[in-house]
Short mmCIF file of C-alpha atoms in Angstrom, two decimals:
data_model
loop_
_atom_site.label_atom_id
_atom_site.label_comp_id
_atom_site.label_asym_id
_atom_site.label_seq_id
_atom_site.Cartn_x
_atom_site.Cartn_y
_atom_site.Cartn_z
CA UNK A 1 114.57 17.46 2.29
CA UNK A 2 114.66 21.42 2.14
CA UNK A 3 111.11 21.43 1.25
CA UNK A 4 110.37 19.28 4.34
CA UNK A 5 112.33 21.48 6.52
CA UNK A 6 110.71 24.50 5.05
CA UNK A 7 107.22 22.86 5.94
CA UNK A 8 108.19 22.24 9.37
CA UNK A 9 109.52 25.83 9.87
CA UNK A 10 106.24 27.26 8.52
CA UNK A 11 104.02 24.96 10.67
CA UNK A 12 106.20 25.93 13.77
CA UNK A 13 105.81 29.64 12.93
CA UNK A 14 101.97 29.48 12.45
CA UNK A 15 101.55 27.39 15.54
CA UNK A 16 103.51 30.02 17.64
CA UNK A 17 101.48 32.73 15.74
CA UNK A 18 98.20 30.95 16.69
CA UNK A 19 99.24 30.64 20.22
CA UNK A 20 100.21 34.28 20.29
CA UNK A 21 96.75 35.35 18.89
CA UNK A 22 95.05 33.13 21.47
CA UNK A 23 96.94 34.40 24.43
CA UNK A 24 96.99 38.23 23.35
CA UNK A 25 94.37 38.50 20.84
CA UNK A 26 91.15 38.59 23.14
CA UNK A 27 92.34 41.77 25.07
CA UNK A 28 89.95 44.18 23.13
CA UNK A 29 92.90 45.10 20.74
CA UNK A 30 91.39 47.53 18.39
CA UNK A 31 93.22 46.11 15.24
CA UNK A 32 92.08 42.60 16.06
CA UNK A 33 88.45 43.65 16.69
CA UNK A 34 88.63 45.66 13.46
CA UNK A 35 89.96 42.60 11.51
CA UNK A 36 87.11 40.41 13.01
CA UNK A 37 84.35 42.70 11.78
CA UNK A 38 85.79 43.10 8.39
CA UNK A 39 86.01 39.52 7.87
CA UNK A 40 82.41 39.16 9.34
CA UNK A 41 81.07 41.89 7.07
CA UNK A 42 82.61 40.21 4.04
CA UNK A 43 81.09 36.87 4.78
CA UNK A 44 77.62 38.08 5.95
CA UNK A 45 76.33 38.30 2.25
CA UNK A 46 77.86 34.89 1.50
CA UNK A 47 76.21 33.29 4.59
CA UNK A 48 72.78 34.81 3.65
CA UNK A 49 73.02 33.36 0.10
CA UNK A 50 74.25 29.75 1.46
CA UNK A 51 71.46 29.97 4.18
CA UNK A 52 68.78 30.00 1.45
CA UNK A 53 68.34 26.39 1.27
CA UNK A 54 68.13 25.92 5.03
CA UNK A 55 65.61 28.59 5.20
CA UNK A 56 63.55 27.24 2.59
CA UNK A 57 63.43 23.63 4.36
CA UNK A 58 62.77 25.24 7.57
CA UNK A 59 59.87 27.32 6.19
CA UNK A 60 58.46 24.14 4.39
CA UNK A 61 58.52 22.26 7.76
CA UNK A 62 56.96 25.12 9.59
CA UNK A 63 54.29 25.53 6.86
CA UNK A 64 53.48 21.65 7.16
CA UNK A 65 53.51 21.88 11.13
CA UNK A 66 50.89 24.80 10.85
CA UNK A 67 48.78 22.99 8.37
CA UNK A 68 48.60 19.98 11.01
CA UNK A 69 47.95 21.99 13.87
CA UNK A 70 45.56 24.68 12.25
CA UNK A 71 42.15 23.19 13.47
CA UNK A 72 43.38 22.79 17.11
CA UNK A 73 45.06 26.11 16.96
CA UNK A 74 41.85 27.88 15.55
CA UNK A 75 39.87 26.53 18.58
CA UNK A 76 42.46 27.67 21.01
CA UNK A 77 42.71 31.03 19.40
CA UNK A 78 38.94 31.58 19.67
CA UNK A 79 39.02 30.77 23.40
CA UNK A 80 42.00 32.93 23.89
CA UNK A 81 40.50 35.80 22.01
CA UNK A 82 37.41 35.92 24.34
CA UNK A 83 39.81 35.92 27.36
CA UNK A 84 41.92 38.70 25.83
CA UNK A 85 39.01 40.89 25.42
CA UNK A 86 38.10 40.72 28.94
CA UNK A 87 41.62 41.41 29.95
CA UNK A 88 42.00 44.24 27.54
CA UNK A 89 39.37 46.24 29.28
CA UNK A 90 41.03 45.82 32.72
CA UNK A 91 44.57 46.63 31.10
CA UNK A 92 43.34 49.92 29.33
CA UNK A 93 42.04 51.06 32.94
CA UNK A 94 45.30 50.22 34.52
CA UNK A 95 47.15 52.17 31.75
CA UNK A 96 45.16 55.25 32.39
CA UNK A 97 45.65 54.95 36.20
CA UNK A 98 49.35 54.44 35.67
CA UNK A 99 49.74 57.50 33.55
CA UNK A 100 47.84 59.63 35.99
CA UNK A 101 49.96 58.37 38.84
CA UNK A 102 53.14 58.99 36.87
CA UNK A 103 52.11 62.70 36.12
CA UNK A 104 51.38 63.15 39.92
CA UNK A 105 54.76 61.74 40.93
CA UNK A 106 56.56 63.57 38.03
CA UNK A 107 58.35 60.41 37.12
CA UNK A 108 60.73 60.82 34.17
CA UNK A 109 61.30 57.59 32.09
CA UNK A 110 63.96 56.78 29.63
CA UNK A 111 63.27 56.47 25.88
CA UNK A 112 63.47 53.08 24.22
CA UNK A 113 63.51 52.94 20.44
CA UNK A 114 63.91 50.26 18.01
CA UNK A 115 67.02 51.04 15.78
CA UNK A 116 66.79 48.16 13.40
CA UNK A 117 65.17 44.70 12.77
CA UNK A 118 67.97 42.25 11.70
CA UNK A 119 68.24 38.76 10.27
CA UNK A 120 70.16 36.12 12.08
CA UNK A 121 72.93 34.99 9.55
CA UNK A 122 75.47 32.78 11.56
CA UNK A 123 75.56 30.60 14.59
CA UNK A 124 78.57 29.70 16.50
CA UNK A 125 78.72 25.85 15.70
CA UNK A 126 80.31 25.31 19.15
CA UNK A 127 78.73 24.63 22.74
CA UNK A 128 81.35 27.00 24.24
CA UNK A 129 80.29 30.39 22.67
CA UNK A 130 76.95 31.73 22.63
CA UNK A 131 76.54 34.42 20.07
CA UNK A 132 75.14 35.12 16.68
CA UNK A 133 75.84 37.21 13.63
CA UNK A 134 73.34 39.80 12.39
CA UNK A 135 72.96 41.66 9.18
CA UNK A 136 73.06 45.30 10.55
CA UNK A 137 75.87 47.34 11.55
CA UNK A 138 76.98 51.12 12.02
CA UNK A 139 75.31 51.98 8.80
CA UNK A 140 71.98 51.11 10.28
CA UNK A 141 72.71 53.06 13.37
CA UNK A 142 74.05 50.18 15.59
CA UNK A 143 76.71 50.70 18.47
CA UNK A 144 78.49 48.31 20.83
CA UNK A 145 76.55 47.39 24.00
CA UNK A 146 72.88 47.82 22.84
CA UNK A 147 70.12 45.51 23.86
CA UNK A 148 68.86 43.04 21.57
CA UNK A 149 65.52 41.40 21.89
CA UNK A 150 62.50 39.82 19.90
CA UNK A 151 58.78 39.73 20.48
CA UNK A 152 59.17 37.23 23.25
CA UNK A 153 61.94 38.77 25.28
CA UNK A 154 65.53 39.77 25.90
CA UNK A 155 68.21 37.92 23.67
CA UNK A 156 71.44 39.58 24.39
CA UNK A 157 73.47 42.58 23.58
CA UNK A 158 75.82 43.82 20.62
CA UNK A 159 79.46 43.32 21.23
CA UNK A 160 81.36 43.77 17.82
CA UNK A 161 79.81 46.16 15.31
CA UNK A 162 81.11 46.46 11.77
CA UNK A 163 79.63 48.50 8.89
CA UNK A 164 76.99 46.09 7.78
CA UNK A 165 77.22 43.30 10.44
CA UNK A 166 77.38 42.97 14.17
CA UNK A 167 78.02 40.12 16.72
CA UNK A 168 75.23 39.68 19.46
CA UNK A 169 76.21 38.08 22.78
CA UNK A 170 73.48 35.80 23.90
CA UNK A 171 72.43 36.29 27.58
CA UNK A 172 73.18 32.43 27.93
CA UNK A 173 77.08 33.10 27.17
CA UNK A 174 79.41 32.77 30.03
CA UNK A 175 80.64 36.48 29.60
CA UNK A 176 76.99 37.66 29.76
CA UNK A 177 75.66 39.58 32.99
CA UNK A 178 72.26 41.24 32.88
CA UNK A 179 70.80 43.24 35.86
CA UNK A 180 67.49 41.90 36.41
CA UNK A 181 64.67 41.89 38.93
CA UNK A 182 61.69 39.82 40.13
CA UNK A 183 58.42 41.11 38.66
CA UNK A 184 56.59 40.34 42.04
CA UNK A 185 58.67 42.34 44.37
CA UNK A 186 61.52 44.17 42.39
CA UNK A 187 64.29 42.39 44.20
CA UNK A 188 67.47 43.17 42.11
CA UNK A 189 69.72 40.53 40.85
CA UNK A 190 72.23 39.64 38.04
CA UNK A 191 71.50 37.15 35.47
CA UNK A 192 74.62 35.24 34.65
CA UNK A 193 75.09 33.04 31.44
CA UNK A 194 77.01 29.58 31.93
CA UNK A 195 76.99 28.46 28.33
CA UNK A 196 73.91 26.16 29.26
CA UNK A 197 70.37 26.91 28.05
CA UNK A 198 69.23 28.14 31.41
CA UNK A 199 71.34 30.88 32.91
CA UNK A 200 71.93 31.58 36.54
CA UNK A 201 70.39 34.09 38.88
CA UNK A 202 73.30 35.52 40.96
CA UNK A 203 73.50 37.96 44.04
CA UNK A 204 70.07 36.73 45.23
CA UNK A 205 69.39 38.15 48.63
CA UNK A 206 69.51 35.53 51.49
CA UNK A 207 65.90 36.02 52.42
CA UNK A 208 64.46 36.28 49.03
CA UNK A 209 61.37 34.25 48.45
CA UNK A 210 62.10 32.46 45.19
CA UNK A 211 59.50 29.97 43.54
CA UNK A 212 59.45 28.20 40.28
CA UNK A 213 57.54 30.25 37.80
CA UNK A 214 58.54 33.52 39.16
CA UNK A 215 58.88 36.05 36.27
CA UNK A 216 62.18 37.77 35.71
CA UNK A 217 62.47 41.20 34.09
CA UNK A 218 65.38 43.61 33.30
CA UNK A 219 66.03 46.05 36.05
CA UNK A 220 67.36 48.92 33.88
CA UNK A 221 70.27 49.27 36.12
CA UNK A 222 73.53 49.44 34.18
CA UNK A 223 71.94 51.76 31.71
CA UNK A 224 72.37 49.11 28.85
CA UNK A 225 69.00 47.21 28.86
CA UNK A 226 65.63 49.15 29.37
CA UNK A 227 63.83 48.41 32.49
CA UNK A 228 60.89 45.91 32.34
CA UNK A 229 61.77 43.89 29.27
CA UNK A 230 60.71 40.19 29.85
CA UNK A 231 63.67 37.89 30.47
CA UNK A 232 61.96 34.56 31.48
CA UNK A 233 60.93 32.64 34.39
CA UNK A 234 62.37 30.65 37.24
CA UNK A 235 62.57 27.00 36.14
CA UNK A 236 64.75 25.30 38.70
CA UNK A 237 65.97 25.75 42.12
CA UNK A 238 68.63 23.38 43.29
CA UNK A 239 71.35 23.62 46.09
CA UNK A 240 71.01 27.53 46.11
CA UNK A 241 71.39 27.68 42.35
CA UNK A 242 68.42 29.35 40.45
CA UNK A 243 68.02 28.68 36.88
CA UNK A 244 65.98 30.70 34.46
CA UNK A 245 64.21 29.67 31.35
CA UNK A 246 64.32 32.39 28.72
CA UNK A 247 61.13 33.73 27.32
CA UNK A 248 62.76 33.84 23.80
CA UNK A 249 63.73 30.65 22.11
CA UNK A 250 67.25 31.21 21.06
CA UNK A 251 67.23 28.03 18.89
CA UNK A 252 64.57 29.46 16.60
CA UNK A 253 65.60 32.99 15.79
CA UNK A 254 64.89 34.56 12.41
CA UNK A 255 64.72 38.27 13.08
CA UNK A 256 65.77 40.41 16.08
CA UNK A 257 65.32 43.98 17.13
CA UNK A 258 68.15 46.23 18.34
CA UNK A 259 66.89 48.59 21.05
CA UNK A 260 68.45 52.14 21.82
CA UNK A 261 67.80 53.11 25.60
CA UNK A 262 68.22 56.80 26.37
CA UNK A 263 67.69 57.26 29.98
CA UNK A 264 65.99 60.29 31.28
CA UNK A 265 68.69 63.04 31.93
CA UNK A 266 67.70 64.39 35.40
CA UNK A 267 70.21 67.12 35.23
CA UNK A 268 68.54 68.59 32.10
CA UNK A 269 65.11 68.23 33.64
CA UNK A 270 66.10 69.71 36.80
CA UNK A 271 67.58 72.83 34.98
CA UNK A 272 64.45 73.04 32.81
CA UNK A 273 62.41 72.95 36.21
CA UNK A 274 64.68 75.79 37.60
CA UNK A 275 64.19 77.87 34.51
CA UNK A 276 60.36 77.38 34.37
CA UNK A 277 60.28 78.56 38.09
CA UNK A 278 62.36 81.64 37.30
CA UNK A 279 60.23 82.62 34.57
CA UNK A 280 57.08 82.29 36.72
CA UNK A 281 58.68 84.70 39.10
CA UNK A 282 59.49 87.10 36.67
CA UNK B 1 99.22 22.67 -25.45
CA UNK B 2 99.53 19.75 -23.07
CA UNK B 3 101.61 21.73 -20.67
CA UNK B 4 98.74 24.38 -20.64
CA UNK B 5 96.13 21.65 -19.95
CA UNK B 6 98.31 20.19 -16.83
CA UNK B 7 98.50 23.70 -15.52
CA UNK B 8 94.75 24.12 -15.69
CA UNK B 9 94.11 21.03 -13.98
CA UNK B 10 96.71 21.78 -11.37
CA UNK B 11 94.98 25.03 -10.64
CA UNK B 12 91.78 23.36 -9.79
CA UNK B 13 93.61 20.74 -7.67
CA UNK B 14 95.27 23.23 -5.90
CA UNK B 15 92.23 25.27 -4.88
CA UNK B 16 89.71 22.48 -4.36
CA UNK B 17 90.86 21.32 -0.95
CA UNK B 18 91.01 24.81 0.53
CA UNK B 19 87.70 25.71 -0.96
CA UNK B 20 86.07 22.48 0.31
CA UNK B 21 87.06 23.49 3.86
CA UNK B 22 85.79 27.01 3.40
CA UNK B 23 82.34 25.62 2.41
CA UNK B 24 82.51 23.39 5.32
CA UNK B 25 83.26 26.25 7.76
CA UNK B 26 80.26 28.05 6.20
CA UNK B 27 78.20 24.95 6.83
CA UNK B 28 79.21 24.74 10.43
CA UNK B 29 78.21 28.26 11.31
CA UNK B 30 74.92 28.23 9.67
CA UNK B 31 71.72 28.87 11.93
CA UNK B 32 69.84 25.60 11.82
CA UNK B 33 66.99 26.33 14.06
CA UNK B 34 67.18 22.88 15.71
CA UNK B 35 67.57 22.62 19.47
CA UNK B 36 71.05 21.86 20.63
CA UNK B 37 72.41 21.25 17.10
CA UNK B 38 74.99 24.08 17.68
CA UNK B 39 76.02 22.14 20.77
CA UNK B 40 76.55 18.86 18.71
CA UNK B 41 77.82 20.41 15.57
CA UNK B 42 80.45 18.03 14.14
CA UNK B 43 83.89 19.34 13.60
CA UNK B 44 83.73 19.12 9.80
CA UNK B 45 86.63 21.07 9.21
CA UNK B 46 88.76 18.53 11.17
CA UNK B 47 87.53 15.82 8.81
CA UNK B 48 88.63 17.84 5.70
CA UNK B 49 91.96 18.77 6.92
CA UNK B 50 92.62 15.20 8.14
CA UNK B 51 91.58 13.71 4.76
CA UNK B 52 93.39 16.21 2.60
CA UNK B 53 96.68 15.92 4.75
CA UNK B 54 96.56 12.14 4.21
CA UNK B 55 95.80 11.98 0.36
CA UNK B 56 96.99 15.25 -0.90
CA UNK B 57 99.32 17.13 1.64
CA UNK B 58 100.72 19.48 -0.83
CA UNK B 59 97.25 20.90 -1.53
CA UNK B 60 96.66 21.59 2.04
CA UNK B 61 99.88 23.76 3.08
CA UNK B 62 100.15 24.91 6.80
CA UNK B 63 99.23 28.50 5.72
CA UNK B 64 95.93 27.08 4.24
CA UNK B 65 95.03 25.24 7.59
CA UNK B 66 95.80 28.37 9.45
CA UNK B 67 93.55 30.65 7.39
CA UNK B 68 90.74 28.00 7.64
CA UNK B 69 91.17 27.86 11.49
CA UNK B 70 91.26 31.78 11.75
CA UNK B 71 88.20 31.92 9.42
CA UNK B 72 86.32 29.38 11.66
CA UNK B 73 87.37 31.26 14.81
CA UNK B 74 86.00 34.59 13.49
CA UNK B 75 82.76 33.39 12.05
CA UNK B 76 82.01 31.36 15.28
CA UNK B 77 82.85 34.13 17.63
CA UNK B 78 85.56 32.01 19.51
CA UNK B 79 88.98 33.06 20.57
CA UNK B 80 91.10 33.98 17.60
CA UNK B 81 93.75 31.36 17.02
CA UNK B 82 92.25 28.46 18.80
CA UNK B 83 90.84 26.44 15.86
CA UNK B 84 93.89 27.32 13.85
CA UNK B 85 96.22 25.95 16.40
CA UNK B 86 94.25 22.63 16.75
CA UNK B 87 94.07 22.22 13.02
CA UNK B 88 97.88 22.95 12.55
CA UNK B 89 98.75 20.38 15.21
CA UNK B 90 96.46 17.76 13.49
CA UNK B 91 98.08 18.44 9.96
CA UNK B 92 101.65 18.20 11.48
CA UNK B 93 100.75 14.80 13.19
CA UNK B 94 98.94 13.37 10.00
CA UNK B 95 101.38 14.70 7.72
CA UNK B 96 104.08 13.01 9.73
CA UNK B 97 102.20 9.67 9.45
CA UNK B 98 100.87 10.20 5.94
CA UNK B 99 102.54 7.51 4.17
CA UNK B 100 101.57 5.00 6.72
CA UNK B 101 98.03 6.03 6.68
CA UNK B 102 97.76 6.32 2.92
CA UNK B 103 98.62 2.52 2.50
CA UNK B 104 95.77 1.53 5.04
CA UNK B 105 92.08 0.55 4.34
CA UNK B 106 89.11 2.82 5.34
CA UNK B 107 88.47 1.13 8.57
CA UNK B 108 91.93 1.70 9.82
CA UNK B 109 91.72 5.34 8.76
CA UNK B 110 88.39 5.74 10.43
CA UNK B 111 89.78 4.34 13.57
CA UNK B 112 93.00 6.67 13.53
CA UNK B 113 90.53 9.52 12.95
CA UNK B 114 88.44 8.50 15.89
CA UNK B 115 91.47 8.81 18.11
CA UNK B 116 92.66 12.13 16.76
CA UNK B 117 89.07 13.52 16.98
CA UNK B 118 88.81 12.51 20.86
CA UNK B 119 92.20 13.91 21.40
CA UNK B 120 91.08 17.28 19.50
CA UNK B 121 87.95 17.37 21.59
CA UNK B 122 89.88 16.83 24.88
CA UNK B 123 92.31 19.53 23.72
CA UNK B 124 89.45 21.79 22.90
CA UNK B 125 87.70 21.37 26.21
CA UNK B 126 90.94 21.91 28.09
CA UNK B 127 91.96 25.26 26.23
CA UNK B 128 88.35 26.52 26.55
CA UNK B 129 88.32 25.68 30.14
CA UNK B 130 91.68 27.37 30.74
CA UNK B 131 90.46 30.40 28.72
CA UNK B 132 87.39 30.86 30.94
CA UNK B 133 89.27 29.92 34.05
CA UNK B 134 86.37 27.57 34.72
CA UNK B 135 85.64 23.88 33.97
CA UNK B 136 83.38 23.51 30.87
CA UNK B 137 80.97 20.67 30.58
CA UNK B 138 82.43 17.73 28.59
CA UNK B 139 79.19 16.29 27.55
CA UNK B 140 78.53 18.49 24.47
CA UNK B 141 82.12 18.12 23.19
CA UNK B 142 81.92 14.58 23.59
CA UNK B 143 78.67 14.61 21.57
CA UNK B 144 80.56 16.75 19.23
CA UNK B 145 83.33 14.07 18.75
CA UNK B 146 80.74 11.22 18.30
CA UNK B 147 78.95 13.19 15.68
CA UNK B 148 82.23 14.00 13.89
CA UNK B 149 83.28 10.34 13.81
CA UNK B 150 79.79 9.55 12.52
CA UNK B 151 79.95 12.08 9.90
CA UNK B 152 83.56 10.84 8.67
CA UNK B 153 82.29 8.28 6.12
CA UNK B 154 79.85 10.83 4.44
CA UNK B 155 82.55 13.47 4.01
CA UNK B 156 85.03 10.77 3.23
CA UNK B 157 83.05 9.54 0.34
CA UNK B 158 82.22 12.92 -1.03
CA UNK B 159 85.99 13.93 -0.95
CA UNK B 160 86.93 10.63 -2.53
CA UNK B 161 84.48 11.26 -5.29
CA UNK B 162 85.93 14.82 -5.72
CA UNK B 163 89.32 13.52 -5.87
CA UNK B 164 88.70 11.02 -8.42
CA UNK B 165 86.69 13.62 -10.55
CA UNK B 166 89.65 16.39 -10.34
CA UNK B 167 92.48 13.58 -10.07
CA UNK B 168 93.89 15.09 -6.92
CA UNK B 169 96.76 12.78 -6.05
CA UNK B 170 99.44 15.25 -5.03
#
């Protein structure tokens, strides 16, 4: 009888504690965040070990798939190689022109560096939260709110960073907002996640000419994501809602790159310019 | 000598249910590289908590359920306390009905679990919608509930086998 009562009291206490955590544990409380990253950091090596069989099976399937499509892919790559050689000549001319024009206009651009390439170690296992755990943290130079991308395009940003692990919020998460633009005309918008595979384009100007297939890039506004990173393309326009298909496949991520973006400090450049002018006068 | 052996077996008995739940949490948060599998991941910890709460409630105390829920919330990146709250409620209901469920056959247990799963999914959907202040799609959580019910016999068989091997009948 006493044991039963004790059980009921402890259940009631833990239910109240869970409710308390649910209501107040999400308000960016430092102790809660610290607890989260400590537990994540502890479990990351365990998750890496337990993921080994899954990785092996996945690698075996990928190898078999490549073997089956090797002949067709070879033909396709030959044709693509010829096409790319032609475009490379044109592109190199464009790069030279671009550099020359930037020098003429005295354009100062930010510096983008890859801080770390990290392995994906855990998923959410839920349709309502779109994030992932990676095996790099402050020890590798990571900080909160850094852009994360792979060779195909933008994936998300870091939200909680521990010593050897970090959580990356995907651009598809309902809490994600990324400043973006159309590549064709530079019109600025916001890419808003809605927990579906295809995030939405918000704050679209009324008379903007949107078509399926339009390419979306990061705008660089907000100083978090470097400008001109590929996001994806418009896949669906329905009842004024514009959906975007991401260039990066979030379901097949193995490694991601964490980017550091240092914007050009115009005040420093301005001072340098004044100093130079003074020196010239002297 | 006999007392020592009993203690040793009790030690394994005590840790086995909790450990099995931790393993299921790790399985749930793995990155499977299959389209939409994350959206349809069955509630494996719900199956485990249900089964241990029916057949060996003393090995699955409220504090163990709370820790399993908190760990799942942390590793999945969800709101802290949400899964812990749901699992504690399930344990409370199941332990209350434990004796009645214990005497029933597998099909009855499966049916009961089905009802609990759909209630769990509905509560999950409702709390998340309130949390985001926006109605979320019910489609995926319905899929998760169906997958959970489908996975129940497999986990049931594995845990039955474990219970027999380690003689967990507390």
